[in-house]
Amino acid sequence: MPKKQYQGTDRHTLCARIPTPPFGNFEDRHIVKYDEYVKTGGYKALRKAITMKPEDVTEEVKKSVVRGRGGAGFPCGLKWTFLPPVPEGKSPGDEGAERYLAVNADESEPGTFKDRLLMDFDPHLMLEGIAIACFACRLNKAYIFIRGEYHHQAHVVENAIKEAYENGIFGEKGLIGSAENTGGDKFRVDCYLHRGAGAYICGEETGLLEALEGKRGWPRIKPPFPALKGLFGKPTIINNVETLAHVPSIIENGGEWFMEQGIESSIGGPPSFGTKLMGVNGHVERPGCYEFELGIPLRTLVEEHCGGVKGGKKFKAAIPGGVSMGILGTDQYEAELDFDIGRKHNVLGLGTACPTIFDEDTDMVAVARNISRFFKHESCGQCTPCREGSGWLFQLMSRIEDGDGKTKDLDLALEIATSMGSMPGTTICGLADGNNWAIRTIMNKFRDEFEARVKRTFVPVSVSVGAMARG
């Protein structure tokens, strides 16, 4: 049975070829090319997968309960089952039967650099996951949408894709050149890299699809959902880089093996199984991207693995996984980094699990103002509450930081924040939710700092007796 609480093991699958403390040194990292990848067990899982029925591969991933590592945490295997069947009498790729995989490598969330680690040093792990996902879901084309600012990473991934074509992973002689991968029928997968143009909103899955189609990156109204009508109007699965990187080890070792890592939910929700890449930044002695089991306490991560808070100062706050998740207060240093964190500690969720740490001298008003500036800049402008609300929040935060705010501005900011977002039902995507959760969690958990920066708003009241009396 899966363990009930975090115990900490020496398992590391995503960083097996990427030296990472406590299992290795940052200085020993290098790009893992195809030959080295194969020598260290790479593509073994793909060879196993193509001997299985596609639905059995999907079932194994579903059994593992691996949840999406892009931020939402939706079960990967379950998402794969949402695809409609291939039209009768046709094969994937035939006219009218095209089906796609879109890989979200946009990673524009501030403070997040976990996918970058994989693309920097072990790109074939992602490509193997892509090949297995395409085989399992009968998808004939995969598009990797990579962040526009990831210039070096784009070259590394392009070279890896070229190696994959040359060695029978993709293309006409792909999937290890086996005719057995579909029970006798040849199954071909093609993989392409698409570079973004630097828009944060394209990290939202439907905004990503619009950008892949060559359009402006505006999120789509759902339904229809991408699994039914996605890229170019065809069935599409969208997975994060890290999610797909977990697939090879799941297929090679089994879903139950994956469930031995991580923790079960302590509040009756879905479990948080497996390991997670955690990019720690901010006021720590040794920032970097690490791999640990889900459920590791924030204090353990910072104190035991990142050298503690920088300069020996005290912990004040932390953003658990990208600025859109909101903030953990000073009394929440023991928070476990799992998918229950949102409900237990009043944040939006775990997000990318890349914590930003703040020390005791951090000005939380300045933090709120900077975050509001980011969301104002990155709002696509499609939805009025987000377009206008993000601007209003930035104005209010700037006014408060400058010392020109009044007490009523605090209430106004919270009122604006709680009125914008897809959860109140006023916007198409969750960008506004990230904005409002960030601002209101900071304001609510560090209210005293905001109150100290504003002038009190009061309405003088006088009592009079008779028309000419004065109060």
XYZ file of C-alpha atoms in Angstrom:
471
model
C 0.000 0.000 0.000
C 1.198 3.563 -0.639
C 2.609 5.251 2.418
C 0.405 7.714 4.284
C 2.951 10.445 4.903
C 6.190 11.771 3.525
C 9.133 9.566 4.411
C 11.805 10.636 1.949
C 13.498 7.983 -0.213
C 16.509 7.971 -2.492
C 14.448 7.481 -5.634
C 14.931 9.956 -8.435
C 13.731 9.173 -11.932
C 13.549 12.505 -13.733
C 17.052 13.456 -12.595
C 18.607 10.016 -13.024
C 20.903 11.430 -15.740
C 21.008 14.984 -14.383
C 23.329 15.251 -11.346
C 21.315 17.015 -8.650
C 21.885 17.349 -4.892
C 21.660 15.276 -2.760
C 22.368 12.642 -5.449
C 25.014 14.582 -7.394
C 26.566 17.968 -8.071
C 25.232 20.746 -10.270
C 28.680 21.132 -11.860
C 28.546 17.627 -13.395
C 25.511 18.305 -15.578
C 25.791 17.912 -19.348
C 23.538 17.343 -22.349
C 22.610 13.663 -22.612
C 22.765 12.681 -26.286
C 20.976 9.692 -27.844
C 23.805 7.149 -27.407
C 24.274 7.939 -23.721
C 20.527 7.954 -23.177
C 20.189 4.438 -24.623
C 23.212 3.130 -22.697
C 21.588 4.272 -19.455
C 18.282 2.502 -20.167
C 16.643 5.050 -22.431
C 13.883 4.004 -24.866
C 13.548 0.676 -23.065
C 10.068 1.712 -21.972
C 9.094 2.582 -25.549
C 10.219 -0.844 -26.737
C 8.058 -2.382 -24.036
C 5.086 -0.137 -24.829
C 4.928 -1.081 -28.523
C 4.577 -4.742 -27.559
C 1.459 -3.871 -25.545
C -1.995 -2.912 -26.676
C -2.422 0.869 -26.759
C -5.303 0.706 -24.292
C -3.122 -1.291 -21.874
C -0.478 1.427 -21.968
C -3.134 4.012 -21.162
C -4.469 1.836 -18.359
C -1.016 1.556 -16.771
C -0.618 5.331 -16.779
C -4.130 5.689 -15.401
C -3.360 3.168 -12.645
C -0.339 5.198 -11.521
C -2.575 8.239 -10.850
C 0.200 10.496 -12.133
C -1.225 14.003 -12.007
C -0.370 16.756 -14.459
C 2.810 18.605 -13.523
C 1.919 21.781 -15.409
C -0.081 23.303 -12.572
C -3.635 21.982 -12.632
C -2.817 18.485 -11.349
C -5.403 16.646 -13.472
C -4.759 12.856 -13.726
C -2.833 12.212 -16.940
C -4.188 8.739 -17.724
C -7.766 9.871 -17.194
C -7.232 12.759 -19.602
C -6.031 10.323 -22.255
C -9.313 8.385 -22.024
C -11.311 11.472 -23.043
C -10.240 11.065 -26.665
C -12.919 9.763 -29.050
C -12.136 6.508 -30.879
C -10.451 6.623 -34.272
C -13.177 6.638 -36.982
C -14.027 3.126 -38.128
C -12.102 1.988 -41.167
C -9.407 4.646 -40.759
C -5.983 4.856 -39.197
C -4.554 7.839 -37.296
C -3.198 10.277 -39.852
C -5.676 9.411 -42.571
C -7.666 12.313 -43.923
C -10.406 13.057 -41.417
C -8.690 11.010 -38.697
C -5.856 13.339 -37.663
C -5.157 13.416 -33.925
C -2.519 15.466 -32.148
C -0.396 15.761 -29.037
C 0.472 19.290 -27.925
C 3.346 19.452 -25.458
C 3.267 22.490 -23.192
C 6.871 23.624 -22.853
C 5.957 27.315 -22.592
C 6.875 27.589 -18.895
C 6.300 31.340 -18.574
C 5.179 31.277 -14.937
C 7.517 33.529 -12.899
C 9.711 31.518 -10.571
C 9.315 28.307 -12.589
C 12.203 26.552 -14.335
C 11.581 22.823 -13.906
C 10.808 21.929 -17.553
C 13.861 23.894 -18.568
C 16.009 21.455 -16.582
C 14.786 18.499 -18.641
C 15.133 20.307 -21.958
C 18.577 21.595 -20.994
C 20.117 18.253 -20.108
C 17.900 15.214 -20.847
C 15.585 16.026 -23.786
C 15.231 12.393 -24.883
C 13.329 11.584 -21.671
C 10.604 13.968 -22.832
C 10.743 12.586 -26.389
C 10.342 9.012 -25.138
C 7.296 10.095 -23.149
C 5.919 11.777 -26.270
C 6.393 8.637 -28.366
C 4.669 6.440 -25.769
C 1.772 8.894 -25.373
C 1.267 9.052 -29.134
C 1.269 5.264 -29.401
C -1.141 4.824 -26.486
C -3.585 7.483 -27.685
C -3.197 6.837 -31.441
C -1.869 10.320 -32.119
C 0.024 10.756 -35.360
C 1.665 14.144 -34.745
C 3.225 15.862 -31.725
C 3.942 19.563 -31.444
C 6.274 20.844 -28.721
C 5.332 24.455 -27.962
C 8.445 25.905 -26.356
C 8.787 29.258 -24.638
C 10.065 31.959 -26.986
C 12.829 33.008 -24.588
C 14.213 29.449 -24.404
C 16.706 29.952 -27.256
C 19.350 27.484 -26.049
C 16.754 24.909 -25.019
C 15.134 25.098 -28.461
C 18.443 24.165 -30.114
C 19.005 21.290 -27.676
C 15.513 19.884 -28.293
C 15.820 20.318 -32.074
C 19.035 18.302 -32.062
C 17.411 15.614 -29.908
C 14.439 15.388 -32.288
C 16.865 14.981 -35.187
C 18.611 12.152 -33.344
C 15.233 10.530 -32.628
C 14.344 10.529 -36.318
C 17.743 9.086 -37.240
C 17.392 6.267 -34.713
C 13.889 4.985 -35.360
C 11.816 6.855 -32.805
C 9.899 9.222 -35.103
C 9.216 9.321 -38.812
C 8.778 6.682 -41.506
C 11.040 4.201 -39.723
C 9.939 5.309 -36.300
C 8.795 3.658 -33.085
C 11.895 1.465 -33.216
C 10.944 0.372 -36.751
C 8.610 -2.277 -35.402
C 5.644 -3.537 -37.407
C 4.254 -5.015 -34.189
C 3.364 -1.679 -32.640
C -0.183 -1.833 -33.982
C -0.577 -5.569 -34.295
C 0.885 -5.679 -37.786
C 0.069 -2.220 -39.150
C 2.793 0.383 -39.344
C 2.205 3.330 -37.003
C 4.087 6.552 -37.664
C 4.572 9.518 -35.346
C 6.048 12.866 -36.367
C 7.340 15.398 -33.876
C 7.838 19.128 -34.408
C 9.164 22.006 -32.322
C 7.205 25.276 -32.389
C 8.735 28.352 -30.783
C 6.438 30.793 -29.024
C 6.700 34.565 -29.179
C 7.007 35.312 -25.476
C 3.366 35.553 -24.350
C 2.513 34.235 -20.873
C -1.075 33.546 -21.899
C 0.082 30.858 -24.350
C 0.824 28.645 -21.366
C -2.963 28.258 -21.058
C -3.790 25.172 -23.086
C -6.295 26.673 -25.530
C -4.204 29.825 -25.931
C -1.349 27.473 -26.808
C -3.502 25.790 -29.474
C -4.426 29.143 -31.000
C -0.744 30.088 -31.192
C 0.148 26.731 -32.773
C -2.426 27.459 -35.465
C -0.680 30.747 -36.191
C -3.293 32.925 -34.538
C -3.202 35.410 -31.697
C -2.798 33.578 -28.375
C -6.313 34.061 -27.046
C -7.809 31.315 -24.853
C -10.902 29.597 -26.214
C -14.256 29.180 -24.560
C -14.786 25.591 -23.366
C -16.621 23.394 -24.245
C -15.737 22.041 -26.719
C -12.715 20.678 -24.911
C -9.427 19.972 -26.730
C -9.826 16.188 -26.448
C -12.787 16.470 -28.821
C -11.960 19.613 -30.784
C -8.465 20.889 -30.287
C -5.626 21.680 -32.665
C -6.964 22.403 -36.153
C -10.354 21.251 -34.893
C -9.128 17.677 -34.324
C -8.909 15.570 -31.133
C -5.909 16.765 -29.136
C -4.203 15.814 -25.897
C -2.207 18.530 -24.115
C 0.442 17.465 -21.608
C 3.231 19.224 -19.768
C 6.910 18.353 -20.342
C 7.413 16.975 -16.829
C 4.222 14.918 -16.994
C 5.381 13.177 -20.163
C 8.856 12.665 -18.682
C 7.267 10.484 -15.980
C 5.599 8.161 -18.512
C 8.674 6.033 -19.454
C 9.407 5.029 -15.841
C 5.724 4.237 -15.260
C 5.594 1.918 -18.267
C 8.933 0.306 -17.456
C 8.256 -0.284 -13.752
C 4.446 -0.320 -13.546
C 1.811 1.942 -12.074
C 2.048 0.364 -8.616
C 5.764 1.158 -8.455
C 4.964 4.820 -9.104
C 2.350 4.784 -6.335
C 5.013 3.827 -3.785
C 6.391 7.362 -4.066
C 4.664 10.463 -2.748
C 1.739 10.550 -0.347
C -1.969 9.947 -0.153
C -4.370 12.796 0.450
C -4.868 13.771 4.083
C -8.210 15.442 3.372
C -9.928 12.742 1.336
C -8.939 14.033 -2.090
C -6.951 12.463 -4.947
C -3.453 11.282 -3.957
C -0.150 12.991 -4.708
C 1.944 10.097 -5.964
C 5.390 10.221 -7.536
C 8.310 12.587 -7.454
C 8.260 16.235 -8.498
C 10.789 18.660 -9.884
C 10.978 21.637 -7.536
C 12.758 24.772 -8.677
C 13.615 26.694 -5.509
C 14.498 30.361 -5.870
C 14.472 33.562 -3.869
C 16.187 34.054 -0.507
C 17.885 30.667 -0.101
C 21.556 29.803 0.115
C 21.497 27.266 -2.710
C 18.755 27.914 -5.274
C 18.240 25.321 -7.995
C 15.982 22.632 -9.384
C 15.661 19.487 -7.261
C 13.641 16.266 -7.436
C 11.814 15.044 -4.354
C 8.708 13.080 -3.557
C 5.477 14.996 -3.352
C 4.631 15.769 0.248
C 8.022 17.058 1.327
C 7.558 19.835 3.921
C 8.636 23.263 2.732
C 10.875 23.678 5.777
C 12.661 20.399 4.989
C 13.213 21.430 1.387
C 14.637 24.816 2.348
C 16.619 23.946 5.491
C 17.998 20.516 4.594
C 18.478 20.771 0.834
C 18.801 24.457 -0.046
C 21.089 25.518 2.782
C 18.437 27.466 4.662
C 17.246 31.046 4.279
C 19.975 33.268 2.853
C 22.198 35.081 5.318
C 20.808 33.178 8.266
C 17.679 35.304 8.281
C 14.238 34.099 9.315
C 11.607 32.720 6.951
C 8.754 35.120 6.256
C 6.697 33.795 3.321
C 6.798 31.633 0.207
C 5.016 31.307 -3.085
C 4.526 27.517 -3.392
C 4.564 27.134 -7.159
C 4.557 30.143 -9.458
C 3.234 33.589 -8.558
C -0.346 32.758 -9.562
C -0.712 30.326 -6.654
C -0.795 32.975 -3.942
C 1.384 32.986 -0.858
C 2.122 30.913 2.241
C 2.341 32.946 5.427
C 5.008 32.953 8.120
C 3.110 30.352 10.137
C 2.866 27.979 7.149
C 6.545 27.043 6.866
C 5.665 23.417 7.596
C 3.282 23.177 4.616
C 3.615 19.920 2.697
C 4.231 20.380 -1.017
C 1.470 18.192 -2.411
C -1.788 18.712 -4.296
C -3.721 19.235 -1.039
C -1.831 22.430 -0.268
C -4.522 24.702 -1.682
C -7.348 23.495 0.524
C -5.153 23.158 3.606
C -3.314 26.470 3.450
C -5.621 28.815 1.552
C -3.651 29.141 -1.680
C -4.832 28.447 -5.219
C -2.912 25.174 -5.384
C 0.487 23.526 -5.731
C 0.976 24.892 -9.234
C 4.394 24.070 -10.622
C 5.813 23.311 -7.141
C 8.651 25.779 -7.675
C 8.774 27.731 -4.399
C 9.959 31.323 -4.154
C 11.236 32.012 -0.629
C 11.076 35.418 1.099
C 13.129 36.376 4.156
C 12.105 38.510 7.130
C 13.108 41.793 5.456
C 10.890 41.381 2.399
C 8.417 44.179 1.694
C 5.191 42.288 0.951
C 3.515 45.420 -0.420
C 6.256 45.632 -3.036
C 5.805 41.933 -3.806
C 2.079 42.450 -4.412
C 2.711 45.478 -6.587
C 5.269 43.614 -8.704
C 2.977 40.628 -9.205
C 0.065 42.869 -10.181
C 2.301 44.610 -12.708
C 3.134 41.269 -14.294
C -0.485 40.190 -14.682
C -1.516 43.596 -16.031
C 1.163 43.284 -18.689
C 0.338 39.685 -19.615
C -3.473 39.851 -19.734
C -4.533 39.136 -23.317
C -7.359 41.667 -22.965
C -10.082 39.372 -24.240
C -12.178 39.475 -21.058
C -13.167 42.856 -19.622
C -12.911 41.870 -15.912
C -9.332 40.707 -16.427
C -8.297 43.481 -18.789
C -9.650 46.267 -16.591
C -9.354 44.573 -13.208
C -5.667 43.743 -13.616
C -4.992 47.395 -14.430
C -7.006 48.641 -11.455
C -5.191 46.257 -9.095
C -1.826 47.493 -10.338
C -2.879 51.116 -9.830
C -4.073 50.398 -6.303
C -0.952 48.429 -5.352
C 1.263 51.191 -6.761
C -0.684 53.838 -4.866
C -0.420 51.891 -1.605
C 3.308 51.233 -2.057
C 3.919 54.944 -2.676
C 2.128 55.832 0.553
C -0.717 57.607 -1.224
C -3.363 54.968 -0.510
C -6.237 55.104 1.937
C -7.883 52.433 4.052
C -10.756 52.164 1.594
C -8.238 51.171 -1.126
C -7.548 47.932 0.741
C -11.218 46.977 0.668
C -11.521 48.095 -2.948
C -8.557 45.955 -4.007
C -10.029 42.864 -2.336
C -13.424 43.565 -3.886
C -11.909 43.825 -7.365
C -9.818 40.695 -6.859
C -12.728 38.518 -5.768
C -14.823 39.661 -8.738
C -12.453 38.554 -11.507
C -11.546 35.063 -12.650
C -12.917 31.886 -14.174
C -13.986 30.597 -10.767
C -16.365 33.521 -10.185
C -17.365 32.843 -13.802
C -16.326 36.214 -15.240
C -13.393 35.224 -17.491
C -12.551 32.538 -20.040
C -9.241 31.380 -18.564
C -7.521 31.368 -15.196
C -5.077 34.252 -15.629
C -7.368 36.523 -13.619
C -7.637 33.845 -10.917
C -3.875 33.822 -10.577
C -3.891 37.588 -10.287
C -6.601 37.747 -7.655
C -5.309 34.824 -5.550
C -1.839 36.322 -5.468
C -3.045 39.754 -4.396
C -5.679 38.731 -1.870
C -3.577 36.061 -0.147
C -0.744 38.550 0.314
C -3.135 41.241 1.558
C -4.982 38.899 3.902
C -1.901 37.195 5.367
C 0.138 40.402 5.723
C -2.656 42.886 6.339
C -0.652 44.839 8.917
C 1.974 45.811 6.329
C -0.674 47.221 4.013
C -2.478 49.075 6.785
C 0.799 50.671 7.853
C 1.219 52.162 4.365
C -2.203 53.802 3.984
C -3.955 56.802 5.438
C -7.074 56.124 7.433
C -10.317 56.850 5.648
C -12.965 58.362 7.898
C -16.203 60.262 7.468
C -16.733 62.964 10.145
C -20.153 62.710 11.759
C -21.822 65.609 13.591
C -25.017 65.724 15.592
C -27.116 68.875 15.334
C -30.165 70.191 17.129
C -31.915 72.768 15.055
C -31.129 74.013 11.582
C -28.240 76.343 12.507
C -26.547 74.167 15.118
C -22.963 72.990 14.488
C -21.398 69.657 15.398
